[in-house]
Tab-separated table of C-alpha atoms in Angstrom:
chain	number	residue	atom	x	y	z
A	1	MET	CA	54.420	-31.657	-16.578
A	2	ARG	CA	51.642	-33.438	-15.123
A	3	PHE	CA	50.993	-37.245	-14.907
A	4	VAL	CA	48.009	-39.384	-15.039
A	5	ASP	CA	48.290	-40.894	-11.723
A	6	ARG	CA	51.073	-42.524	-9.500
A	7	THR	CA	51.338	-45.344	-11.255
A	8	ALA	CA	52.366	-43.545	-14.594
A	9	ALA	CA	54.480	-41.093	-13.129
A	10	GLY	CA	56.845	-44.290	-11.557
A	11	ARG	CA	57.147	-45.652	-14.702
A	12	ARG	CA	58.301	-42.398	-16.288
A	13	LEU	CA	60.559	-42.088	-13.166
A	14	ALA	CA	61.954	-45.255	-14.166
A	15	GLU	CA	63.061	-44.804	-17.067
A	16	GLU	CA	65.252	-42.246	-16.057
A	17	VAL	CA	66.503	-44.265	-12.487
A	18	GLU	CA	67.483	-46.887	-15.075
A	19	ARG	CA	69.833	-44.659	-17.078
A	20	MET	CA	72.185	-44.928	-14.529
A	21	ASP	CA	72.731	-47.951	-14.014
A	22	LEU	CA	72.876	-48.725	-10.364
A	23	VAL	CA	74.783	-51.030	-8.232
A	24	ASP	CA	72.978	-53.481	-5.910
A	25	PRO	CA	70.026	-51.062	-5.733
A	26	VAL	CA	67.350	-51.277	-3.455
A	27	VAL	CA	64.538	-49.036	-3.863
A	28	LEU	CA	62.783	-47.638	-0.310
A	29	GLY	CA	59.286	-45.571	-0.952
A	30	LEU	CA	58.456	-42.705	1.622
A	31	PRO	CA	54.733	-43.700	3.016
A	32	ARG	CA	52.070	-43.910	1.659
A	33	GLY	CA	52.179	-42.101	-2.153
A	34	GLY	CA	55.813	-43.202	-2.579
A	35	ILE	CA	54.913	-46.402	-2.413
A	36	PRO	CA	53.219	-46.846	-5.988
A	37	VAL	CA	55.805	-44.686	-7.169
A	38	ALA	CA	58.647	-46.852	-6.029
A	39	TYR	CA	57.290	-50.202	-6.943
A	40	GLU	CA	57.576	-49.290	-10.262
A	41	VAL	CA	60.924	-48.052	-10.410
A	42	ALA	CA	61.686	-51.213	-8.080
A	43	ARG	CA	60.033	-53.495	-10.629
A	44	ALA	CA	62.013	-51.794	-13.667
A	45	LEU	CA	65.372	-52.462	-11.564
A	46	ALA	CA	64.523	-56.144	-10.966
A	47	ALA	CA	65.301	-54.532	-7.384
A	48	PRO	CA	63.804	-55.092	-3.932
A	49	LEU	CA	61.383	-53.005	-2.884
A	50	ASP	CA	61.262	-51.790	1.051
A	51	VAL	CA	59.752	-48.914	3.237
A	52	ILE	CA	61.660	-45.851	4.366
A	53	ALA	CA	60.022	-44.359	7.492
A	54	VAL	CA	61.356	-41.539	9.599
A	55	ARG	CA	59.741	-39.865	12.679
A	56	LYS	CA	60.457	-35.950	13.282
A	57	LEU	CA	61.831	-35.203	16.900
A	58	GLY	CA	59.721	-31.846	17.784
A	59	VAL	CA	60.740	-29.707	20.649
A	60	PRO	CA	58.267	-30.426	23.491
A	61	TYR	CA	56.423	-27.068	23.256
A	62	GLN	CA	56.832	-25.958	19.566
A	63	PRO	CA	56.446	-29.670	17.639
A	64	GLU	CA	56.847	-28.222	14.562
A	65	LEU	CA	60.208	-27.227	15.423
A	66	GLY	CA	62.027	-30.502	14.747
A	67	PHE	CA	65.619	-31.094	16.735
A	68	GLY	CA	66.220	-34.095	15.117
A	69	ALA	CA	64.434	-37.224	13.382
A	70	ILE	CA	64.980	-41.285	14.010
A	71	GLY	CA	64.214	-44.175	11.975
A	72	GLU	CA	64.266	-47.746	12.481
A	73	GLU	CA	67.596	-49.859	13.497
A	74	GLY	CA	68.054	-47.443	15.916
A	75	VAL	CA	68.764	-44.645	13.873
A	76	ARG	CA	68.972	-41.111	15.662
A	77	ILE	CA	69.646	-37.781	13.412
A	78	MET	CA	70.359	-34.463	16.116
A	79	ASN	CA	70.086	-31.240	15.482
A	80	GLU	CA	73.124	-30.132	17.939
A	81	ASP	CA	72.552	-26.293	17.215
A	82	VAL	CA	68.574	-26.602	17.570
A	83	VAL	CA	68.814	-28.714	20.767
A	84	ARG	CA	71.014	-26.063	22.676
A	85	ALA	CA	68.769	-23.032	21.220
A	86	ALA	CA	65.738	-24.800	22.519
A	87	ARG	CA	67.232	-26.126	25.454
A	88	VAL	CA	65.609	-29.863	25.157
A	89	GLY	CA	67.184	-31.065	27.611
A	90	ALA	CA	68.581	-35.276	27.703
A	91	ARG	CA	65.269	-36.220	29.487
A	92	ALA	CA	62.843	-34.246	27.219
A	93	ARG	CA	64.672	-35.784	23.566
A	94	ALA	CA	64.421	-39.132	25.297
A	95	ALA	CA	60.329	-38.437	26.059
A	96	VAL	CA	59.473	-37.365	22.477
A	97	GLU	CA	62.065	-40.529	21.044
A	98	GLU	CA	60.284	-42.966	23.008
A	99	ASP	CA	56.899	-41.940	21.422
A	100	ALA	CA	58.267	-41.059	18.322
A	101	ARG	CA	59.608	-44.645	18.277
A	102	ALA	CA	56.867	-46.229	18.704
A	103	ALA	CA	54.524	-44.898	16.639
A	104	LEU	CA	56.883	-45.605	13.640
A	105	GLU	CA	57.344	-48.860	15.042
A	106	LEU	CA	53.240	-49.162	14.843
A	107	ARG	CA	53.714	-48.009	11.535
A	108	LEU	CA	56.530	-50.447	9.787
A	109	ARG	CA	54.248	-53.621	11.479
A	110	ARG	CA	51.353	-51.903	9.524
A	111	TYR	CA	53.092	-52.318	5.927
A	112	ARG	CA	55.443	-54.784	6.731
A	113	GLY	CA	54.272	-57.966	8.426
A	114	ASP	CA	56.672	-59.642	9.949
A	115	ARG	CA	58.949	-59.803	6.857
A	116	PRO	CA	62.302	-57.665	8.440
A	117	PRO	CA	63.883	-54.595	6.569
A	118	VAL	CA	66.128	-55.257	3.522
A	119	ARG	CA	69.641	-54.605	3.999
A	120	LEU	CA	71.100	-51.394	2.811
A	121	ARG	CA	74.771	-51.942	4.236
A	122	GLY	CA	76.935	-51.615	1.356
A	123	ARG	CA	74.413	-50.784	-1.197
A	124	THR	CA	72.286	-48.147	-3.237
A	125	ALA	CA	69.959	-47.250	-1.231
A	126	VAL	CA	66.909	-45.508	-4.336
A	127	ILE	CA	64.365	-43.238	-1.707
A	128	VAL	CA	61.218	-42.711	-3.838
A	129	ASP	CA	58.355	-40.732	-3.340
A	130	ASP	CA	55.347	-39.052	-5.119
A	131	GLY	CA	56.756	-35.385	-5.253
A	132	ILE	CA	58.076	-33.134	-3.036
A	133	ALA	CA	56.906	-30.112	-1.436
A	134	THR	CA	59.032	-28.932	1.617
A	135	GLY	CA	61.376	-31.748	1.093
A	136	SER	CA	61.939	-31.825	5.217
A	137	THR	CA	61.207	-35.650	5.129
A	138	ALA	CA	63.199	-36.288	2.196
A	139	SER	CA	66.397	-34.932	3.612
A	140	ALA	CA	65.433	-37.034	6.824
A	141	ALA	CA	65.144	-39.699	4.855
A	142	CYS	CA	68.477	-39.816	2.658
A	143	ARG	CA	70.357	-39.130	6.409
A	144	VAL	CA	68.241	-42.387	7.967
A	145	ALA	CA	69.734	-44.468	4.520
A	146	ARG	CA	73.088	-43.344	5.230
A	147	ALA	CA	72.716	-44.345	8.849
A	148	ARG	CA	71.705	-47.548	8.431
A	149	GLY	CA	75.209	-48.272	5.811
A	150	ALA	CA	73.582	-47.225	2.282
A	151	ALA	CA	77.027	-46.620	0.062
A	152	ARG	CA	75.349	-44.606	-2.005
A	153	VAL	CA	72.425	-42.609	-1.543
A	154	VAL	CA	70.100	-41.767	-4.576
A	155	LEU	CA	66.676	-39.295	-4.275
A	156	ALA	CA	64.291	-39.844	-6.740
A	157	VAL	CA	60.899	-37.978	-7.293
A	158	PRO	CA	58.518	-36.949	-10.419
A	159	LEU	CA	58.500	-33.340	-9.554
A	160	ALA	CA	59.797	-30.817	-6.516
A	161	PRO	CA	59.998	-27.335	-6.279
A	162	ALA	CA	63.818	-25.963	-7.225
A	163	GLU	CA	64.627	-24.434	-3.997
A	164	ALA	CA	64.316	-27.784	-2.684
A	165	LEU	CA	66.430	-29.419	-4.739
A	166	VAL	CA	69.213	-26.823	-4.158
A	167	TRP	CA	69.010	-28.513	-0.432
A	168	LEU	CA	68.156	-31.749	-1.419
A	169	ARG	CA	71.416	-31.933	-3.420
A	170	GLN	CA	73.326	-31.704	-0.128
A	171	GLU	CA	71.790	-35.028	1.274
A	172	ALA	CA	71.843	-37.209	-1.413
A	173	ASP	CA	74.439	-38.204	-4.040
A	174	GLU	CA	72.492	-37.827	-7.008
A	175	VAL	CA	68.552	-36.395	-7.133
A	176	VAL	CA	66.363	-37.665	-9.800
A	177	CYS	CA	63.531	-35.027	-10.695
A	178	LEU	CA	61.624	-35.132	-13.770
A	179	SER	CA	59.972	-31.544	-13.641
A	180	SER	CA	60.263	-28.722	-11.619
A	181	PRO	CA	57.577	-26.279	-12.314
A	182	GLU	CA	57.724	-22.661	-11.671
A	183	TYR	CA	54.954	-21.901	-9.355
A	184	PHE	CA	54.628	-25.022	-7.910
A	185	GLY	CA	51.973	-25.227	-5.637
A	186	SER	CA	51.065	-28.755	-3.776
A	187	VAL	CA	52.179	-31.867	-5.066
A	188	GLY	CA	48.751	-33.249	-5.370
A	189	GLN	CA	48.219	-30.173	-8.536
A	190	TRP	CA	50.506	-32.010	-11.081
A	191	TYR	CA	48.523	-35.080	-11.093
A	192	VAL	CA	45.229	-35.773	-13.148
A	193	ASP	CA	44.561	-38.776	-10.190
A	194	PHE	CA	45.562	-37.776	-6.660
A	195	ALA	CA	43.269	-40.165	-4.643
A	196	GLN	CA	44.455	-40.706	-1.118
A	197	THR	CA	47.112	-44.085	-0.742
A	198	GLY	CA	45.612	-46.683	1.491
A	199	ASP	CA	47.727	-48.423	4.062
A	200	ASP	CA	46.013	-51.490	2.021
A	201	GLU	CA	47.467	-50.712	-0.540
A	202	VAL	CA	50.739	-49.717	0.579
A	203	ALA	CA	50.999	-53.535	2.551
A	204	THR	CA	50.319	-55.152	-0.898
A	205	LEU	CA	52.530	-52.827	-3.209
A	206	LEU	CA	55.512	-54.309	-0.429
A	207	ALA	CA	54.339	-58.022	-0.156
A	208	ARG	CA	55.015	-57.965	-3.715
A	209	GLY	CA	57.847	-56.120	-4.555
A	210	ALA	CA	59.882	-57.947	-1.241
A	211	MET	CA	62.437	-60.527	-2.632
A	212	PRO	CA	64.310	-62.689	-0.489
A	213	GLU	CA	67.638	-61.504	0.486
A	214	ASP	CA	70.466	-61.958	-1.888
A	215	GLY	CA	67.411	-64.098	-3.712
A	216	GLY	CA	67.074	-61.409	-6.878
A	217	THR	CA	68.404	-60.189	-9.612
A	218	VAL	CA	71.133	-57.690	-8.653
A	219	ARG	CA	72.274	-55.172	-11.200
A	220	THR	CA	75.825	-54.604	-11.161
A	221	SER	CA	78.368	-51.829	-13.351
A	222	ALA	CA	81.494	-50.713	-13.167
A	223	GLY	CA	82.353	-47.162	-13.132
A	224	THR	CA	79.392	-45.839	-10.903
A	225	GLY	CA	80.991	-42.918	-8.976
A	226	THR	CA	79.659	-41.037	-5.963
A	227	SER	CA	79.589	-37.153	-7.581
A	228	ARG	CA	76.632	-35.255	-6.270
A	229	GLY	CA	74.337	-34.073	-9.093
A	230	THR	CA	70.528	-33.850	-10.396
A	231	ARG	CA	69.113	-35.314	-13.086
A	232	THR	CA	66.074	-33.645	-14.606
A	233	GLY	CA	63.960	-35.333	-17.120
A	234	PRO	CA	62.884	-33.822	-20.592
A	235	GLY	CA	60.107	-31.039	-20.134
A	236	THR	CA	57.123	-33.583	-21.743
A	237	GLY	CA	54.948	-35.466	-19.113
A	238	PRO	CA	53.095	-38.873	-20.073
A	239	GLY	CA	51.068	-38.830	-22.811
A	240	PRO	CA	46.608	-39.614	-21.846
A	241	GLY	CA	46.154	-42.727	-20.616
A	242	THR	CA	49.927	-43.977	-19.763
A	243	GLY	CA	50.428	-46.578	-17.375
A	244	THR	CA	46.794	-47.715	-17.833
A	245	GLY	CA	46.844	-51.217	-18.545
A	246	THR	CA	45.805	-54.419	-16.667
A	247	GLY	CA	47.284	-56.277	-15.151
A	248	THR	CA	50.827	-54.509	-15.027
A	249	GLY	CA	50.449	-53.100	-11.297
A	250	PRO	CA	47.627	-51.843	-8.710
A	251	GLY	CA	45.424	-49.399	-9.943
A	252	PRO	CA	45.345	-45.905	-7.836
A	253	ASP	CA	43.318	-46.282	-5.040
A	254	THR	CA	40.515	-44.090	-5.029
A	255	SER	CA	38.870	-44.473	-1.360
A	256	THR	CA	40.381	-41.758	0.615
A	257	GLY	CA	37.372	-42.463	3.452
A	258	THR	CA	36.546	-38.435	3.280
A	259	GLY	CA	33.570	-38.520	0.977
A	260	MET	CA	35.146	-35.415	-0.577
A	261	GLY	CA	36.663	-36.897	-3.348
A	262	THR	CA	40.536	-36.625	-4.654
A	263	GLY	CA	40.357	-32.707	-3.347
A	264	MET	CA	41.291	-33.981	-0.351
A	265	ALA	CA	43.892	-35.864	-1.108
A	266	ASP	CA	47.341	-33.683	-1.160
A	267	PRO	CA	47.307	-31.525	1.957
A	268	GLU	CA	50.863	-30.363	1.713
A	269	VAL	CA	51.562	-27.274	0.235
A	270	VAL	CA	54.457	-24.899	0.346
A	271	VAL	CA	52.847	-20.923	0.679
A	272	SER	CA	54.210	-18.392	-0.958
A	273	ALA	CA	54.875	-15.428	1.047
A	274	GLY	CA	56.262	-12.608	-0.655
A	275	PRO	CA	60.173	-13.989	-0.416
A	276	VAL	CA	59.417	-16.368	2.380
A	277	LEU	CA	58.588	-19.986	1.413
A	278	LEU	CA	56.133	-21.303	4.842
A	279	PRO	CA	54.914	-24.968	4.638
A	280	GLY	CA	51.319	-25.353	4.877
A	281	ASP	CA	48.515	-27.736	4.725
A	282	LEU	CA	45.742	-26.955	2.420
A	283	VAL	CA	42.665	-29.163	1.920
A	284	VAL	CA	40.263	-28.185	-1.333
A	285	PRO	CA	37.058	-30.451	-1.416
A	286	ASP	CA	35.418	-30.930	-5.004
A	287	GLY	CA	32.654	-27.730	-4.773
A	288	THR	CA	33.666	-26.363	-2.130
A	289	PRO	CA	32.006	-22.477	-1.390
A	290	GLY	CA	35.384	-20.950	-0.252
A	291	ILE	CA	38.578	-21.648	2.165
A	292	VAL	CA	39.260	-20.789	5.316
A	293	VAL	CA	42.629	-19.468	6.016
A	294	PHE	CA	43.577	-20.078	9.670
A	295	ALA	CA	46.019	-18.085	11.907
A	296	HIS	CA	47.417	-19.738	14.754
A	297	GLY	CA	48.614	-17.700	17.972
A	298	SER	CA	51.929	-17.256	19.582
A	299	GLY	CA	53.399	-20.167	20.497
A	300	SER	CA	51.119	-22.167	18.197
A	301	SER	CA	51.674	-23.643	14.735
A	302	ARG	CA	49.642	-25.138	11.743
A	303	HIS	CA	49.809	-28.157	14.448
A	304	SER	CA	47.382	-26.310	16.278
A	305	PRO	CA	45.326	-29.395	17.458
A	306	ARG	CA	42.566	-27.157	18.465
A	307	ASN	CA	42.951	-25.372	14.394
A	308	GLN	CA	43.455	-29.290	13.756
A	309	ALA	CA	39.675	-30.077	15.144
A	310	VAL	CA	38.265	-27.230	13.935
A	311	ALA	CA	39.608	-27.895	10.415
A	312	ALA	CA	38.399	-31.391	10.253
A	313	VAL	CA	34.482	-30.133	11.528
A	314	LEU	CA	34.876	-27.508	8.616
A	315	ASN	CA	35.863	-30.353	6.043
A	316	ARG	CA	33.282	-32.776	6.421
A	317	ALA	CA	31.152	-29.879	5.925
A	318	GLY	CA	32.685	-29.307	2.557
A	319	LEU	CA	34.817	-26.612	3.276
A	320	GLY	CA	38.394	-25.912	2.136
A	321	THR	CA	41.064	-24.888	4.903
A	322	LEU	CA	44.587	-23.831	5.027
A	323	LEU	CA	46.415	-23.925	7.879
A	324	PHE	CA	50.210	-22.552	7.755
A	325	ASP	CA	52.914	-21.287	9.665
A	326	LEU	CA	52.685	-17.573	9.833
A	327	LEU	CA	56.979	-17.105	10.733
A	328	THR	CA	59.658	-19.711	9.736
A	329	PRO	CA	61.361	-21.696	12.786
A	330	ASP	CA	64.316	-19.010	12.522
A	331	GLU	CA	61.759	-16.577	13.015
A	332	ALA	CA	59.657	-18.178	15.598
A	333	MET	CA	62.569	-18.340	17.866
A	334	ASN	CA	62.731	-14.233	18.435
A	335	ARG	CA	59.569	-13.957	20.741
A	336	THR	CA	59.268	-10.469	19.286
A	337	ASN	CA	58.138	-11.878	15.804
A	338	VAL	CA	55.727	-13.995	17.272
A	339	PHE	CA	53.782	-10.776	18.906
A	340	ASP	CA	54.526	-8.628	16.092
A	341	ILE	CA	51.042	-8.601	14.356
A	342	GLY	CA	51.763	-6.547	11.775
A	343	LEU	CA	54.430	-9.170	10.806
A	344	LEU	CA	51.732	-11.317	11.244
A	345	ALA	CA	49.086	-9.875	9.201
A	346	GLU	CA	51.269	-9.126	6.423
A	347	ARG	CA	52.267	-12.708	6.034
A	348	LEU	CA	48.659	-13.677	5.944
A	349	THR	CA	47.542	-11.060	3.189
A	350	LEU	CA	50.421	-12.392	1.334
A	351	THR	CA	49.313	-16.348	2.191
A	352	THR	CA	45.822	-15.361	1.142
A	353	GLN	CA	46.956	-13.746	-2.353
A	354	TRP	CA	48.804	-16.485	-2.887
A	355	LEU	CA	46.069	-18.936	-2.319
A	356	LEU	CA	43.403	-16.813	-4.531
A	357	ARG	CA	46.203	-17.543	-7.462
A	358	GLU	CA	46.048	-21.192	-6.964
A	359	HIS	CA	42.286	-21.571	-6.078
A	360	PRO	CA	40.417	-18.344	-7.268
A	361	LEU	CA	37.479	-18.775	-4.460
A	362	PRO	CA	36.165	-17.050	-1.416
A	363	VAL	CA	38.188	-16.955	1.541
A	364	CYS	CA	37.843	-16.587	5.066
A	365	TYR	CA	39.934	-16.240	8.418
A	366	PHE	CA	39.533	-18.214	11.540
A	367	GLY	CA	42.171	-16.193	14.057
A	368	ALA	CA	43.259	-18.017	17.494
A	369	SER	CA	44.903	-15.763	20.319
A	370	THR	CA	47.037	-13.272	18.616
A	371	GLY	CA	46.087	-15.279	15.001
A	372	ALA	CA	43.106	-13.361	15.272
A	373	ALA	CA	44.427	-9.907	15.624
A	374	ALA	CA	46.574	-10.149	12.564
A	375	ALA	CA	43.362	-11.405	10.607
A	376	LEU	CA	41.272	-8.717	11.696
A	377	MET	CA	44.141	-6.642	10.617
A	378	SER	CA	44.304	-8.354	7.486
A	379	ALA	CA	40.743	-8.033	6.364
A	380	ALA	CA	41.087	-4.468	6.995
A	381	GLU	CA	42.875	-3.710	4.447
A	382	PRO	CA	41.378	-1.885	1.468
A	383	HIS	CA	42.065	-4.866	-1.101
A	384	MET	CA	41.461	-7.489	0.785
A	385	ASP	CA	37.664	-8.754	0.152
A	386	ILE	CA	37.109	-11.767	2.715
A	387	ALA	CA	34.084	-13.244	2.958
A	388	ALA	CA	34.112	-13.768	6.521
A	389	VAL	CA	36.025	-13.957	9.910
A	390	VAL	CA	35.962	-15.866	12.965
A	391	SER	CA	38.293	-15.190	16.262
A	392	ARG	CA	38.357	-17.914	18.819
A	393	GLY	CA	39.729	-17.246	22.145
A	394	GLY	CA	41.097	-14.375	20.452
A	395	ARG	CA	42.795	-10.407	20.874
A	396	PRO	CA	40.910	-8.379	18.773
A	397	ASP	CA	42.042	-5.419	20.717
A	398	LEU	CA	45.558	-6.143	19.640
A	399	ALA	CA	44.303	-4.722	16.006
A	400	ALA	CA	42.316	-1.690	17.522
A	401	GLY	CA	43.536	0.722	15.353
A	402	ARG	CA	42.328	-1.122	12.273
A	403	LEU	CA	38.537	-2.658	13.891
A	404	ALA	CA	36.722	0.582	12.415
A	405	GLU	CA	37.447	-0.530	9.172
A	406	VAL	CA	37.301	-4.583	8.939
A	407	ARG	CA	34.194	-4.859	6.326
A	408	ALA	CA	34.031	-9.061	6.573
A	409	PRO	CA	31.167	-10.406	9.186
A	410	THR	CA	33.385	-10.847	12.141
A	411	LEU	CA	32.451	-13.912	14.738
A	412	LEU	CA	34.268	-13.012	18.648
A	413	ILE	CA	34.144	-16.310	20.117
A	414	VAL	CA	35.202	-16.002	24.059
A	415	GLY	CA	35.193	-18.897	26.500
A	416	GLY	CA	32.913	-17.625	29.496
A	417	ALA	CA	35.381	-18.053	32.009
A	418	ASP	CA	37.736	-16.529	30.400
A	419	THR	CA	36.979	-13.066	32.145
A	420	GLU	CA	39.498	-11.130	31.157
A	421	VAL	CA	39.631	-11.922	27.139
A	422	LEU	CA	36.252	-11.285	27.186
A	423	ARG	CA	36.227	-8.332	28.395
A	424	LEU	CA	38.736	-7.296	25.860
A	425	ASN	CA	36.625	-9.069	22.853
A	426	ARG	CA	33.518	-7.062	24.617
A	427	GLN	CA	35.389	-3.551	24.194
A	428	ALA	CA	36.809	-4.670	20.731
A	429	ALA	CA	33.657	-5.258	19.143
A	430	ASP	CA	32.256	-1.764	20.340
A	431	ARG	CA	34.935	-0.480	17.221
A	432	LEU	CA	33.853	-2.806	14.556
A	433	ARG	CA	31.874	-1.130	12.289
A	434	CYS	CA	30.813	-4.304	10.021
A	435	GLU	CA	28.480	-7.028	10.853
A	436	TYR	CA	29.741	-9.073	14.274
A	437	ARG	CA	28.920	-11.351	16.886
A	438	VAL	CA	30.349	-12.155	20.115
A	439	ALA	CA	29.629	-15.675	20.990
A	440	VAL	CA	30.194	-16.687	24.457
A	441	VAL	CA	30.916	-20.290	25.507
A	442	PRO	CA	29.260	-20.502	28.954
A	443	GLY	CA	32.156	-22.097	31.125
A	444	ALA	CA	34.646	-22.747	28.554
A	445	THR	CA	38.737	-21.330	29.443
A	446	HIS	CA	40.751	-19.809	26.980
A	447	LEU	CA	41.555	-22.716	25.454
A	448	PHE	CA	38.676	-24.431	25.406
A	449	GLU	CA	39.788	-27.900	27.001
A	450	GLU	CA	36.615	-28.551	29.011
A	451	PRO	CA	33.984	-31.085	27.227
A	452	GLY	CA	32.148	-29.758	23.962
A	453	ALA	CA	33.622	-26.758	24.125
A	454	LEU	CA	35.506	-26.881	21.231
A	455	GLU	CA	33.422	-28.685	19.552
A	456	THR	CA	30.493	-25.470	20.487
A	457	VAL	CA	33.425	-23.144	19.163
A	458	ALA	CA	33.656	-25.771	15.294
A	459	ASP	CA	29.991	-25.217	15.277
A	460	LEU	CA	29.594	-21.986	15.631
A	461	ALA	CA	32.594	-21.205	13.158
A	462	GLY	CA	30.801	-23.628	10.647
A	463	GLU	CA	27.377	-22.254	10.683
A	464	TRP	CA	28.879	-18.366	10.354
A	465	PHE	CA	31.165	-19.278	7.602
A	466	ALA	CA	27.994	-21.293	5.618
A	467	GLU	CA	25.720	-18.044	6.339
A	468	HIS	CA	28.680	-15.897	5.064
A	469	LEU	CA	28.999	-18.544	2.123
A	470	SER	CA	26.258	-19.006	0.134
A	471	PRO	CA	26.319	-16.890	-1.697
A	472	HIS	CA	29.054	-14.408	-1.256
A	473	GLY	CA	28.663	-11.106	-2.471
A	474	ALA	CA	25.034	-10.915	-1.861
A	475	PRO	CA	23.898	-7.725	-0.549
A	476	LEU	CA	23.169	-8.726	3.028
A	477	GLY	CA	22.112	-5.544	4.410
A	478	PRO	CA	23.169	-3.856	7.424
A	479	ARG	CA	22.905	-5.545	10.377
A	480	PRO	CA	23.766	-4.482	13.795
A	481	GLY	CA	26.333	-5.975	15.947
A	482	ARG	CA	25.061	-8.446	18.860
A	483	GLU	CA	26.314	-10.670	21.207
A	484	ARG	CA	24.585	-14.478	21.939
């Protein structure tokens, strides 16, 4: 099932939710893409519309691993198992929460203005999003709504993967989902128009959908129990043109602010790496010549600020990027896995195969630290056709046994002040039989934290990828290894 846009999806979803005949509902949209969908549901139910924003509390040294979440009105949800396992002390927890709450309140003020939150105590909270990839945000929203006093929690979405629905049934009293594709990929691929929803549109819709407390139409019905379940809509999507009439709601916001079209709009994906599902952030600009897959280093994740900074530069240059977690949170707790280059390379290979099924474009690798070794090992596989590899402060020496088998042109970027890693890279480069270059960033240390150092890395990487993606597969002729 594909949807024309969020407005069309909202109207189709509203039909299913209307059939539930809910008692005293409040519709809560998850920002930002969930708000246009929620607006249509609220209109159909004649119910107040509000925003529900949650903020994950991440372990300080591993932010992608959440030890809890917060919502407004002082709501705090803790995962005590993670707190104990990660040894997050009271002072560290308080500092993380303080930062998260400040960011949450700023976001809510931007969306609501001076309006107070809609009261939830004793009412039915209908939480709406434009789709679910991993389900972590929706799960936290359900818990926050219940902590704010909601008598019943309903989660309503146009689409979600089956594995996420199994988990979310345990969080919500009832789940409404119109479509659960077998090969899910990303939320955005199931919309014809998935342009990014802007903050101004969110604020406008919330203002339009707000009702004075106890001043709107309240739907009541007897016999609505609190049994948990899932409603799945019929397997037919909206017909062409659904939800495009004038005067019935906002049109899609086509201003993404990126200048690269709607292909930029939906980064969150679930990567199927064999039997393991891993969260990722995928950006595929319109007309991109290829996608760069990032392999993060030990103790890092797809949230690495350095990798994200490089990815942003590559996106602006028109290249696609995929940042994903090489390990599940449970696996990452075992430090042995973090340095298991064979395991990391296997995950990278399986992820690349998944990516090629979703987007059959040339693939490049960008590896950092141990991730560089995993990238080179994956590129050395006989069945892998990788267009180019870039290593940032990497440890290619950890893939020494496979370096001679790497066919992809390889750029090794090292900080000039990172003397030991520079020595290891030069030794590894001697083992390569493919085109390669060692690029030294003068004065830079291992993390490239010096002014201008990371920008230099991004520029070098962008030039290397552009050179070998244009055109990919054309004979390059023999090129000796060199250092600059």
